Short mmCIF file of C-alpha atoms in Angstrom, two decimals:
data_model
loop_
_atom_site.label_atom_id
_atom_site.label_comp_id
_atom_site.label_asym_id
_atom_site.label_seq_id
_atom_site.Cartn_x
_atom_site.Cartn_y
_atom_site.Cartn_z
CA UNK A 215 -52.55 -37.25 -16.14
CA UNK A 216 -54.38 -34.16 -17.51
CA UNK A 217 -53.50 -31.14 -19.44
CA UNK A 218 -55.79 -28.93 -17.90
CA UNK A 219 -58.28 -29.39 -15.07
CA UNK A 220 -61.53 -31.41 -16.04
CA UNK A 221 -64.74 -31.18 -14.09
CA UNK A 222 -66.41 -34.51 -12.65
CA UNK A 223 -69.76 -35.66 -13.10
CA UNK A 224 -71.68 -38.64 -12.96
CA UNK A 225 -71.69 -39.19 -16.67
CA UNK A 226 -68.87 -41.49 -18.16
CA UNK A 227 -65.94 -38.93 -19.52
CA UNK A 228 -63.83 -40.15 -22.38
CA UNK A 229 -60.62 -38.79 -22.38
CA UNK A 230 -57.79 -38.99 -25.45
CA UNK A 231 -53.90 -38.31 -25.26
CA UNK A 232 -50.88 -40.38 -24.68
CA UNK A 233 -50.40 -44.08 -23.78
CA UNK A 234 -47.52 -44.82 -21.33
CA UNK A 235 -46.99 -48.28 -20.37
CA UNK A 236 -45.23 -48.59 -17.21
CA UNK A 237 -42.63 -51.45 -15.95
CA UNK A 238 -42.75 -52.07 -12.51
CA UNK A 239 -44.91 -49.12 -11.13
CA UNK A 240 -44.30 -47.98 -7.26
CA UNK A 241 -48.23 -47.91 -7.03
CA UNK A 242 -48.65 -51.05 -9.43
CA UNK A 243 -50.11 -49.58 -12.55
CA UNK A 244 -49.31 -50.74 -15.76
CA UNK A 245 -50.53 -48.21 -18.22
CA UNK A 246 -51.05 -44.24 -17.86
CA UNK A 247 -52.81 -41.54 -20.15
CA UNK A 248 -50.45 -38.76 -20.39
CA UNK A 249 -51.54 -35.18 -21.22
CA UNK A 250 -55.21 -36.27 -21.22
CA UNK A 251 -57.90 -34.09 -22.77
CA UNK A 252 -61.64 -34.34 -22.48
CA UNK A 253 -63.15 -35.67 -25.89
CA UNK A 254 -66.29 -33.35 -26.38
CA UNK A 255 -69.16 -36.04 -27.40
CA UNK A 256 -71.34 -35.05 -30.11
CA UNK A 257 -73.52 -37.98 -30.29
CA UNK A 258 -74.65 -41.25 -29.41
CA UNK A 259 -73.13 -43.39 -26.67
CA UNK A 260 -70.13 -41.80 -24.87
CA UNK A 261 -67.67 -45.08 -25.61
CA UNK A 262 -68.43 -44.06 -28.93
CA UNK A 263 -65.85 -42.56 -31.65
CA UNK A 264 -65.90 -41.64 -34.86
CA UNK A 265 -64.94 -44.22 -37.19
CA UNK A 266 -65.11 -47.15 -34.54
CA UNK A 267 -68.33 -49.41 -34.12
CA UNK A 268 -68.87 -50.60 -30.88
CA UNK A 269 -67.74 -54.61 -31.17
CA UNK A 270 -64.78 -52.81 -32.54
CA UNK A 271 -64.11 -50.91 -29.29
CA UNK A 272 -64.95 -54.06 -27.17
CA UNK A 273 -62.41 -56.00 -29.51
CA UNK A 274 -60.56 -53.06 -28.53
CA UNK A 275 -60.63 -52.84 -24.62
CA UNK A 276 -60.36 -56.77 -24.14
CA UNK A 277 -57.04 -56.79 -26.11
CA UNK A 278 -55.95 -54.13 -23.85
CA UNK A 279 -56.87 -55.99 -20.97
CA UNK A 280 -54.98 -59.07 -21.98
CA UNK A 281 -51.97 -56.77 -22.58
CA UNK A 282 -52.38 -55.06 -19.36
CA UNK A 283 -51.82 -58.91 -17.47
CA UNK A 284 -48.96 -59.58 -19.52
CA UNK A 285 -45.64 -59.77 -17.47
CA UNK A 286 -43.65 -56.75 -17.44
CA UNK A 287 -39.84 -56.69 -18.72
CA UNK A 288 -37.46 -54.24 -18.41
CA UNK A 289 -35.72 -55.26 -22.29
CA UNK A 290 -39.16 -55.17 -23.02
CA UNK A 291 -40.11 -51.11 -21.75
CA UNK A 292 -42.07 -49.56 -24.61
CA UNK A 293 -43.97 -46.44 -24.99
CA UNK A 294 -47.11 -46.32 -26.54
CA UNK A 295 -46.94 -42.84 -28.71
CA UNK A 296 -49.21 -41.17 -31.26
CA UNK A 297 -48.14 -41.56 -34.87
CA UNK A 298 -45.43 -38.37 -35.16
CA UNK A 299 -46.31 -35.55 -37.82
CA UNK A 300 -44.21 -34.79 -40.63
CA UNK A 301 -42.84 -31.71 -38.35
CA UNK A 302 -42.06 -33.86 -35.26
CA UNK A 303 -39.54 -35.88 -36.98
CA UNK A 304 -36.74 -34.29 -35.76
CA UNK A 305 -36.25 -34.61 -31.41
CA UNK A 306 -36.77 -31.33 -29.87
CA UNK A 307 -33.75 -30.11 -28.41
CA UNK A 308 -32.75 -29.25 -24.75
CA UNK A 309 -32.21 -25.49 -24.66
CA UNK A 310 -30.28 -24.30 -20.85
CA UNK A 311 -31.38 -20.85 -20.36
CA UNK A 312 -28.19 -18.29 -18.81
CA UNK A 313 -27.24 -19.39 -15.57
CA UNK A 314 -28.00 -22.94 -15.66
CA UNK A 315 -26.01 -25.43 -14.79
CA UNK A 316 -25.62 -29.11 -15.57
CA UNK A 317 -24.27 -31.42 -12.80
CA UNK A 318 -23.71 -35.16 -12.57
CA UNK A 319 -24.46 -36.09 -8.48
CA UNK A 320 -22.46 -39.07 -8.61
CA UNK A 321 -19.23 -39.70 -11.33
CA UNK A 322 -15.87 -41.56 -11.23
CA UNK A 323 -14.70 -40.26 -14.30
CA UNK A 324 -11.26 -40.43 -15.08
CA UNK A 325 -10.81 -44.12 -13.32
CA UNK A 326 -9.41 -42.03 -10.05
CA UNK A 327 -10.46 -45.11 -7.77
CA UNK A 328 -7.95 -47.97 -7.31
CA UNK A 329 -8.55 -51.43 -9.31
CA UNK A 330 -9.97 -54.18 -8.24
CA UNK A 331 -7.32 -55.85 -10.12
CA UNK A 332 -4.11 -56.51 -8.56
CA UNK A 333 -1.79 -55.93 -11.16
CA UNK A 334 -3.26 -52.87 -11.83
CA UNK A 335 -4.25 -51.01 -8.19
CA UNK A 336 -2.81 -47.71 -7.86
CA UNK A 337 -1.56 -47.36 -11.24
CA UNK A 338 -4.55 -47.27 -13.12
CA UNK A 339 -4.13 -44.70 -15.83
CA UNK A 340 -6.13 -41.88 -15.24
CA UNK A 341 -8.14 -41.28 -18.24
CA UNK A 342 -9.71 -38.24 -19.96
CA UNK A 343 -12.12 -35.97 -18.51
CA UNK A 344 -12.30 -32.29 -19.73
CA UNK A 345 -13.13 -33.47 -23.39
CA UNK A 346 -16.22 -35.41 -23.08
CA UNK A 347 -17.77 -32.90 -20.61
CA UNK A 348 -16.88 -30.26 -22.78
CA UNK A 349 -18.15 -31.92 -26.01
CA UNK A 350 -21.75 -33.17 -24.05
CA UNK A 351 -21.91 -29.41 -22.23
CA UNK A 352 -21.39 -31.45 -18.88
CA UNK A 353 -20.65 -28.32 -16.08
CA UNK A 354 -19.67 -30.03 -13.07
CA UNK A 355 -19.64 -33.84 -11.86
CA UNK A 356 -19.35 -35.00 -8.07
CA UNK A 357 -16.07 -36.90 -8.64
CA UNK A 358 -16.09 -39.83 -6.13
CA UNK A 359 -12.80 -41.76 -4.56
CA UNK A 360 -14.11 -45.44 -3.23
CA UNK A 361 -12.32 -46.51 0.22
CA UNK A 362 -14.13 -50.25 0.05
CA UNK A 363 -12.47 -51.76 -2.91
CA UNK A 364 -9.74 -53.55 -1.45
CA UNK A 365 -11.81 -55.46 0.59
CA UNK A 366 -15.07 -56.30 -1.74
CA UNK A 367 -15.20 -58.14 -5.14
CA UNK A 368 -18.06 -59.02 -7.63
CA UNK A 369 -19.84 -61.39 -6.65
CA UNK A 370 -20.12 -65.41 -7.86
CA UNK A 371 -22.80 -64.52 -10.01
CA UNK A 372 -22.10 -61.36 -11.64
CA UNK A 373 -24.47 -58.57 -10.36
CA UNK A 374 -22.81 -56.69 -7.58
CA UNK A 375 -20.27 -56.13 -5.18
CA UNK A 376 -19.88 -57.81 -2.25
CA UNK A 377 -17.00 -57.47 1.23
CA UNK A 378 -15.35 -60.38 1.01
CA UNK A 379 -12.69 -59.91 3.73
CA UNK A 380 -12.37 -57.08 6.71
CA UNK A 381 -9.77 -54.34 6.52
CA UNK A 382 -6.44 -54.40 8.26
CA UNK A 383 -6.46 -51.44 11.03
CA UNK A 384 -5.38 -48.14 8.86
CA UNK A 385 -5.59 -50.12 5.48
CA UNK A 386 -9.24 -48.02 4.38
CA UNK A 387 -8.04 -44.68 5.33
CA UNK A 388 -4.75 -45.46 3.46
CA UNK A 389 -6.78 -46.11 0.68
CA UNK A 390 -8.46 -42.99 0.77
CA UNK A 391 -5.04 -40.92 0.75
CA UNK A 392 -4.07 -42.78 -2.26
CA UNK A 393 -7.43 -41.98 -4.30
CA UNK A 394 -7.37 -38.18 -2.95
CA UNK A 395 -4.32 -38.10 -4.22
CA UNK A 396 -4.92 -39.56 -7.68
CA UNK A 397 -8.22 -37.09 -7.63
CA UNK A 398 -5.64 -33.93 -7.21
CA UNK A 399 -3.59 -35.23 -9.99
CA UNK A 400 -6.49 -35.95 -12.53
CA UNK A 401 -7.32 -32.23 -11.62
CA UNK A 402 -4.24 -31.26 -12.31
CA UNK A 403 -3.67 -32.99 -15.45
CA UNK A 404 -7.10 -32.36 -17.02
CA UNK A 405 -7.42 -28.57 -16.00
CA UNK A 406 -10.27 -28.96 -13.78
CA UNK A 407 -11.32 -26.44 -11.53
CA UNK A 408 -12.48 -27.79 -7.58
CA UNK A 409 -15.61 -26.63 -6.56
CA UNK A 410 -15.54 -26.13 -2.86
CA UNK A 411 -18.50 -23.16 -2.25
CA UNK A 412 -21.51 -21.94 -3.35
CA UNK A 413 -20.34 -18.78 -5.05
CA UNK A 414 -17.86 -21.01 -6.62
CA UNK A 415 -20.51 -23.44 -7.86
CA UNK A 416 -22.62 -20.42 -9.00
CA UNK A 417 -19.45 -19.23 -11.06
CA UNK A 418 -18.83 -22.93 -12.64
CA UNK A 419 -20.39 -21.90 -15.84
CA UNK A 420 -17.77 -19.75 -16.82
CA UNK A 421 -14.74 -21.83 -15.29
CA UNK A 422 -14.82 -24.47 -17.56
CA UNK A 423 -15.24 -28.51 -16.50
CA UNK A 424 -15.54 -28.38 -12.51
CA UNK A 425 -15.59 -31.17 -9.99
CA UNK A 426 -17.15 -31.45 -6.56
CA UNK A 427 -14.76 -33.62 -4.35
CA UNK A 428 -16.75 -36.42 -2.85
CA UNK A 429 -16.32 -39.98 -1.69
CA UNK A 430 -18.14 -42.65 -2.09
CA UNK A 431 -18.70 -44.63 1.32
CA UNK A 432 -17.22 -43.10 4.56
CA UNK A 433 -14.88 -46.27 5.31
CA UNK A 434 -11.64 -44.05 5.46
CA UNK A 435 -12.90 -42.64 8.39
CA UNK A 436 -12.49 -46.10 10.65
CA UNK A 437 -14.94 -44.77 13.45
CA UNK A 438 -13.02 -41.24 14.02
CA UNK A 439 -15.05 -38.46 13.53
CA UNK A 440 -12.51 -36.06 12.89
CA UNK A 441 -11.07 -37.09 9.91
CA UNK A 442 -14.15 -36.11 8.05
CA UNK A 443 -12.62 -32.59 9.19
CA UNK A 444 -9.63 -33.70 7.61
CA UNK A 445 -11.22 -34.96 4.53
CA UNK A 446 -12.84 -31.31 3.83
CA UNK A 447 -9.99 -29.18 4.90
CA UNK A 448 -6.79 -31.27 3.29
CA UNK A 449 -8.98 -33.20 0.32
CA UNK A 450 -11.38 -30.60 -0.11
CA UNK A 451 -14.18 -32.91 0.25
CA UNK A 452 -18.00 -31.51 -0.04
CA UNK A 453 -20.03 -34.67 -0.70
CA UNK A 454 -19.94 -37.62 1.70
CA UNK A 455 -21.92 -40.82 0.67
CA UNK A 456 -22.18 -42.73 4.23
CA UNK A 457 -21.73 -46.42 3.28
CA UNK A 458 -21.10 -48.25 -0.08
CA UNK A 459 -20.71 -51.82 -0.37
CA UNK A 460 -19.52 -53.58 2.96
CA UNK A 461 -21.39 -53.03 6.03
CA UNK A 462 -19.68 -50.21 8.04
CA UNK A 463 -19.11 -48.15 11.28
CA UNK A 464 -22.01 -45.71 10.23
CA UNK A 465 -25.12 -48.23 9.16
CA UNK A 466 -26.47 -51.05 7.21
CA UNK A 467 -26.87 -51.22 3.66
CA UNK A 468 -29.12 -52.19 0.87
CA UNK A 469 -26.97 -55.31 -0.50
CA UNK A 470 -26.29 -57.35 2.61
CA UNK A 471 -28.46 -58.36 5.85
CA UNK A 472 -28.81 -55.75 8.22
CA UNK A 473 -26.40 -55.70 11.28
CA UNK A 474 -27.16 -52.12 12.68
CA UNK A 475 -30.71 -51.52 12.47
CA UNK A 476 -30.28 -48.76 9.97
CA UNK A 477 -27.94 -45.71 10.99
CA UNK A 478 -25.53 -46.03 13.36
CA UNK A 479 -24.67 -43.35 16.31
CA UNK A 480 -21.59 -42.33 14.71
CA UNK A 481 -23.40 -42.31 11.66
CA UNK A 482 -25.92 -39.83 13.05
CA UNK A 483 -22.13 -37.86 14.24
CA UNK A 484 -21.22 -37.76 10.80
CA UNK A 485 -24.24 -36.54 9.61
CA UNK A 486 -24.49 -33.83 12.04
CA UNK A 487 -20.66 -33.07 11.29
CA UNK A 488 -21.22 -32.61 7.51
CA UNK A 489 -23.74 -30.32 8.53
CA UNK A 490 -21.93 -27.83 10.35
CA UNK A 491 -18.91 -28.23 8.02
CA UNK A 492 -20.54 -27.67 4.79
CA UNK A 493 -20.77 -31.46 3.16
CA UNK A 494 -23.23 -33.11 1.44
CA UNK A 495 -24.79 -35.68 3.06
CA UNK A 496 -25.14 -38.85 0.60
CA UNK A 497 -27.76 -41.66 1.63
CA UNK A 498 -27.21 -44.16 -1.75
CA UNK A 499 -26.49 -47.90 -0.98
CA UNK A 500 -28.05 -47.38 2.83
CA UNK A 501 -31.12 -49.16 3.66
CA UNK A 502 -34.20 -47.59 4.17
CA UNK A 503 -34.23 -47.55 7.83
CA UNK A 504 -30.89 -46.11 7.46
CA UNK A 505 -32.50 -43.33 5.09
CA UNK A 506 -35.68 -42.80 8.06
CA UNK A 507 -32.67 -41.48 10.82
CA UNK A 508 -30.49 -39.29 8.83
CA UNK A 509 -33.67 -38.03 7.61
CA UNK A 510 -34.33 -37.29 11.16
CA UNK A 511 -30.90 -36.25 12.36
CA UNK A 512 -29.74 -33.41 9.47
CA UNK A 513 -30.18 -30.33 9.48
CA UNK A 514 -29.91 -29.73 5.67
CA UNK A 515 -30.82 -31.52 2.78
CA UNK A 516 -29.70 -35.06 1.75
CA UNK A 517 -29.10 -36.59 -1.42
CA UNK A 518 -29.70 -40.19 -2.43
CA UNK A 519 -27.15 -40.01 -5.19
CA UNK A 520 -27.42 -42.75 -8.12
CA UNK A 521 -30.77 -45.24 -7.80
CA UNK A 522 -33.98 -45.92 -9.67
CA UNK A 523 -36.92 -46.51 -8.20
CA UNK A 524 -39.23 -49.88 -8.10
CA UNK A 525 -42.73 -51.48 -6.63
CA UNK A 526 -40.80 -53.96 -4.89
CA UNK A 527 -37.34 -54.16 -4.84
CA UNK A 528 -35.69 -57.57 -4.84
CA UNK A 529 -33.16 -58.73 -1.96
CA UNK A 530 -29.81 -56.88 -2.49
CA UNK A 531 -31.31 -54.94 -5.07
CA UNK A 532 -29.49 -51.50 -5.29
CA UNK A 533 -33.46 -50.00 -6.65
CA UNK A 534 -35.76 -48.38 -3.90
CA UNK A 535 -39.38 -47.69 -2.97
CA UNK A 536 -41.57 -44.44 -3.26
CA UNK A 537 -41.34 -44.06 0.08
CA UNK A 538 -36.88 -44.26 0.58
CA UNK A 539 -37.45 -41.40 -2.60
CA UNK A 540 -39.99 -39.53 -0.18
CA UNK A 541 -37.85 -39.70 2.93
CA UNK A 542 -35.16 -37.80 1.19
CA UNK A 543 -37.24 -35.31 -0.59
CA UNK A 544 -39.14 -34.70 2.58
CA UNK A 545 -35.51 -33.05 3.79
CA UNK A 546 -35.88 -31.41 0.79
CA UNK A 547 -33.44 -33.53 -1.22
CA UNK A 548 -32.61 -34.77 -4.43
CA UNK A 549 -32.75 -38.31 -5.57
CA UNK A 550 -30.95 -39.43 -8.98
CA UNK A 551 -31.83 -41.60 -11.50
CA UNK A 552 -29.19 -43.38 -12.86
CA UNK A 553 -28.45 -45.27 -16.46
CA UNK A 554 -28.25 -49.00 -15.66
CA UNK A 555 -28.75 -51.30 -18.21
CA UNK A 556 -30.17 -53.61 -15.95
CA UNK A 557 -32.73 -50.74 -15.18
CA UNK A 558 -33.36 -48.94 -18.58
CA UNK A 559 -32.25 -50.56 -21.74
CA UNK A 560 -31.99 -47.15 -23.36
CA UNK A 561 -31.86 -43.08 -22.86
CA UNK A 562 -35.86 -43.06 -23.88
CA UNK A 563 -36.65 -45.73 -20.86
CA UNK A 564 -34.39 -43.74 -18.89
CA UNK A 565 -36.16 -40.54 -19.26
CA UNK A 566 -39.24 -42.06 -18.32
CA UNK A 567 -37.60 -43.26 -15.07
CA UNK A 568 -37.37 -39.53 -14.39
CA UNK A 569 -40.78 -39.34 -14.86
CA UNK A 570 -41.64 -42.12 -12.51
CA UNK A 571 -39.78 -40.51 -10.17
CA UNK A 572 -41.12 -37.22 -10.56
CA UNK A 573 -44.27 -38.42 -10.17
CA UNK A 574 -43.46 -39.86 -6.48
CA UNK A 575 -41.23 -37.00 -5.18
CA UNK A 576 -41.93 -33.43 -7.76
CA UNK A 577 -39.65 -32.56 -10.18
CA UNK A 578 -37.57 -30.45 -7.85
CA UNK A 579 -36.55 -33.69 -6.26
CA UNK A 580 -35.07 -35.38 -9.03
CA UNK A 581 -31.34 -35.40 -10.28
CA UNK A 582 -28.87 -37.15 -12.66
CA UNK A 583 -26.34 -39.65 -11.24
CA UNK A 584 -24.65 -41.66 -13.96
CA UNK A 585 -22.25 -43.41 -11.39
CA UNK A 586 -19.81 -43.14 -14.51
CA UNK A 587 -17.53 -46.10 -14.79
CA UNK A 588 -19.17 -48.08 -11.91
CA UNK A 589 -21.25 -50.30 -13.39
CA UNK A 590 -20.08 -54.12 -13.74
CA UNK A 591 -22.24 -54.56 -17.29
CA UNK A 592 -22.46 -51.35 -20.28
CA UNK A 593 -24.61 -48.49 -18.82
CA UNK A 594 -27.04 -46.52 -21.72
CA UNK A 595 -25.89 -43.66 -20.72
CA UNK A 596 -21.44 -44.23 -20.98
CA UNK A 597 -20.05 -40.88 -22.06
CA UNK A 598 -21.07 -37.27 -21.43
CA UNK A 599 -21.49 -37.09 -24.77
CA UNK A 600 -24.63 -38.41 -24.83
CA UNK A 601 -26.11 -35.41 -22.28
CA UNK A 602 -27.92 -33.86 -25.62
CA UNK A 603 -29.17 -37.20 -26.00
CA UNK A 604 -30.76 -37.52 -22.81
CA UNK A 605 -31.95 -33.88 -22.37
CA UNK A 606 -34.15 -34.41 -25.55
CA UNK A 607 -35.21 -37.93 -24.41
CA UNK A 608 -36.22 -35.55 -20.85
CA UNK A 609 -37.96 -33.70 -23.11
CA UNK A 610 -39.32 -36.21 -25.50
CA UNK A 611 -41.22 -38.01 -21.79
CA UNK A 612 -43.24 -34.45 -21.66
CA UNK A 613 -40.83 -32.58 -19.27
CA UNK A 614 -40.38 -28.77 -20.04
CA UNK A 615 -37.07 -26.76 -20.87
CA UNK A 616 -37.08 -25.85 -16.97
CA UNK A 617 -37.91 -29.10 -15.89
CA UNK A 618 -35.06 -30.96 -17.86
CA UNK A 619 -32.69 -27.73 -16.61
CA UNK A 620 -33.84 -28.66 -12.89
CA UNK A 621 -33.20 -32.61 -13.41
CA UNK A 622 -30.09 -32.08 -15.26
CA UNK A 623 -28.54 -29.62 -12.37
CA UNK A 624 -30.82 -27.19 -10.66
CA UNK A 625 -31.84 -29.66 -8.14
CA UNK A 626 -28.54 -30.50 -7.29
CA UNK A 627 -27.67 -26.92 -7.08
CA UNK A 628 -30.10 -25.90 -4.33
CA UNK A 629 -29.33 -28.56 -2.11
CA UNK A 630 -25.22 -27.85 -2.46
CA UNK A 631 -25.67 -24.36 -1.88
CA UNK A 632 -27.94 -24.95 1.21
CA UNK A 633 -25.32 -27.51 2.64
CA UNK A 634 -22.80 -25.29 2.35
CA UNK A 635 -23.86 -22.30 4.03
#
């Protein structure tokens, strides 16, 4: 990856800057040169350097090679970095120029979705909100109700969640009134202020913590198509994600065997509905062929809302290729990278999952989703506290003040305000 343009030639080119190695690469590499400079040769062979005989550079190159065929490990991501100067000691920090706006794509903060647990279900305490966003400079999160999680569990061994029985005619949407209804009482209860246009997102800054009302998995709406109407006008919903963990009446997703064959017909319906209502159109959990037709149904930009990306994902695995990422940033999307510890075992691993996925898709195509208090093991990233954290860790993995500010909520942004108008 170079700083600045350099010219070929047929003459060997030795290059110096920073040494990335990479865990399970899209394209399969294992190490890259970041911010890469041309080293001008003064004399002698170009493999030379000063200071370094050439057995020493051989020594040099076959250790690398032996490191380069050593199995990768997520525990094990490291990053290769120059010695820091005296100066550099301290983590630059992440500086939002007027205007800017930081927004989690995918959140259920404050516990607003019904337990798993019996004895607990619909009276959950709701728990604090307001405080941590205010106290990590959190704007605005896309607070998601769950209509699936009477009917799925985690599974035998611990790493997902799985249907484990069908819903009861009615039981799904019933759900969904309960959740909306918990949602209007967090709001309520923690001062929040509902998001439901563009001019309103634009004025979020200045409101204080916001939400954007969204759900995660369209069960509620049982095959009818007009209760997504319902769902915007009486819940104020503005971010639909299509399916979540059992296989539903819109498409197929990426933790169970296919049944549709990707997006349903009433799945394309509900796309085109959110469309012309004003909804965002979430693709997370679908499989790729589900991804490929509402790619090629909407009409605005969709959002595959809380993922990571890798070479070759693993049956059930919740991760995705280069080219799911591409299919929604062709629509002019935003995918977002999210904090699982079974992903990234810290902020600093996680930031350079943004730049993975940058380097597939652009910047402007990238996003945050911590799917906050939806993990089944510790996320790294657990508390919007920690947004400093991972800003300078954004910046830290060579990504600029108005890179980190798209990432962080200018990507997001654009593709809300194009849905909605």
């Amino acid at each position: 990856m170079m700083a600045t343009p350099i010219a070929g030639g047929s003459e060997p080119v030795r290059l110096r800057g920073r040494l990335m190695q990479l865990v399970d690469d899209p394209a399969g590499w294992r190490y890259r040169l970041e911010a890469a400079e041309r080293v001008q040769e003064s004399s002698g062979s170009p493999l030379s350097a000063p200071g370094m005989s050439r057995r020493a550079f051989l020594a040099s190159g076959a250790a690398l090679g032996l490191a380069a065929c050593t199995p990768g490990r997520f525990e094990r991501y490291t990053d290769a970095r120059d010695a820091p100067n005296p100066d550099d000691s301290a983590p630059t920090q992440w500086r939002a120029s007027p205007g800017a706006l930081t927004i989690d794509m995918h959140s259920h903060a404050g516990h607003v979705i019904v337990s798993r647990n019996p004895s607990l279900g619909a009276h959950r305490p709701l728990t604090p909100v307001s405080a941590p966003m205010r106290a990590g400079g959190m704007n605005v999160i896309c607070l998601a109700i769950v209509t699936d999680t009477v009917v799925t569990r985690v599974s035998a061994d611990r790493k997902r969640f799985e249907a484990w029985r069908s819903p009861e005619p009615g039981e799904l949407y019933q759900l969904s009134q309960t959740e909306f209804a918990r949602a209007k009482e967090l709001v309520a209860r923690e001062q929040l202020v509902v998001v439901t246009s563009a001019d309103g997102l634009a004025s979020a800054g200045q409101s204080g913590p916001c939400v954007i009302i969204a759900a995660e998995g369209a069960d509620f709406l049982e095959g009818q198509l007009e209760r997504v109407d319902e769902a915007y006008s009486q819940h104020q919903l503005r971010h639909l994600q299509l399916t979540h963990y059992r296989v539903n009446e819109l498409g197929d997703i990426q933790t169970e065997a296919p049944v549709h064959g990707g997006l349903t017909d009433f799945g394309a319906q509900v796309v085109r509905r959110c469309n012309t209502l004003g909804i965002v159109v979430d693709v997370a959990h679908g499989t790729y062929d589900l991804v490929k037709r509402a790619a090629s149904v909407t009409t605005k930009p969709l959002v595959l809302s809380h993922t990571a990306l890798a070479g070759h994902p693993g049956a059930r695995s919740r991760l995705i290729t280069a080219d799911q990422a591409r299919a929604v940033a062709q629509t002019g999307g935003v995918i977002g990278v999210w904090p699982s510890s079974g992903t990234f075992h810290d902020l600093d691993a996680m930031a350079h999952g943004f730049r993975r996925m940058a380097d597939v898709v652009g910047v402007e195509h990238v996003g945050l989703g911590t799917d906050m208090y939806g993990f089944i093991s510790p996320p790294v990233f657990r508390s919007y506290e920690q947004l400093p954290s991972l800003a300078a860790a954004l910046l830290a993995a060579g990504f600029s003040q108005h890179e980190t500010a798209q990432m962080l909520g200018g990507n997001y942004r654009r593709v809300f305000e194009a849905s909605l108008t």
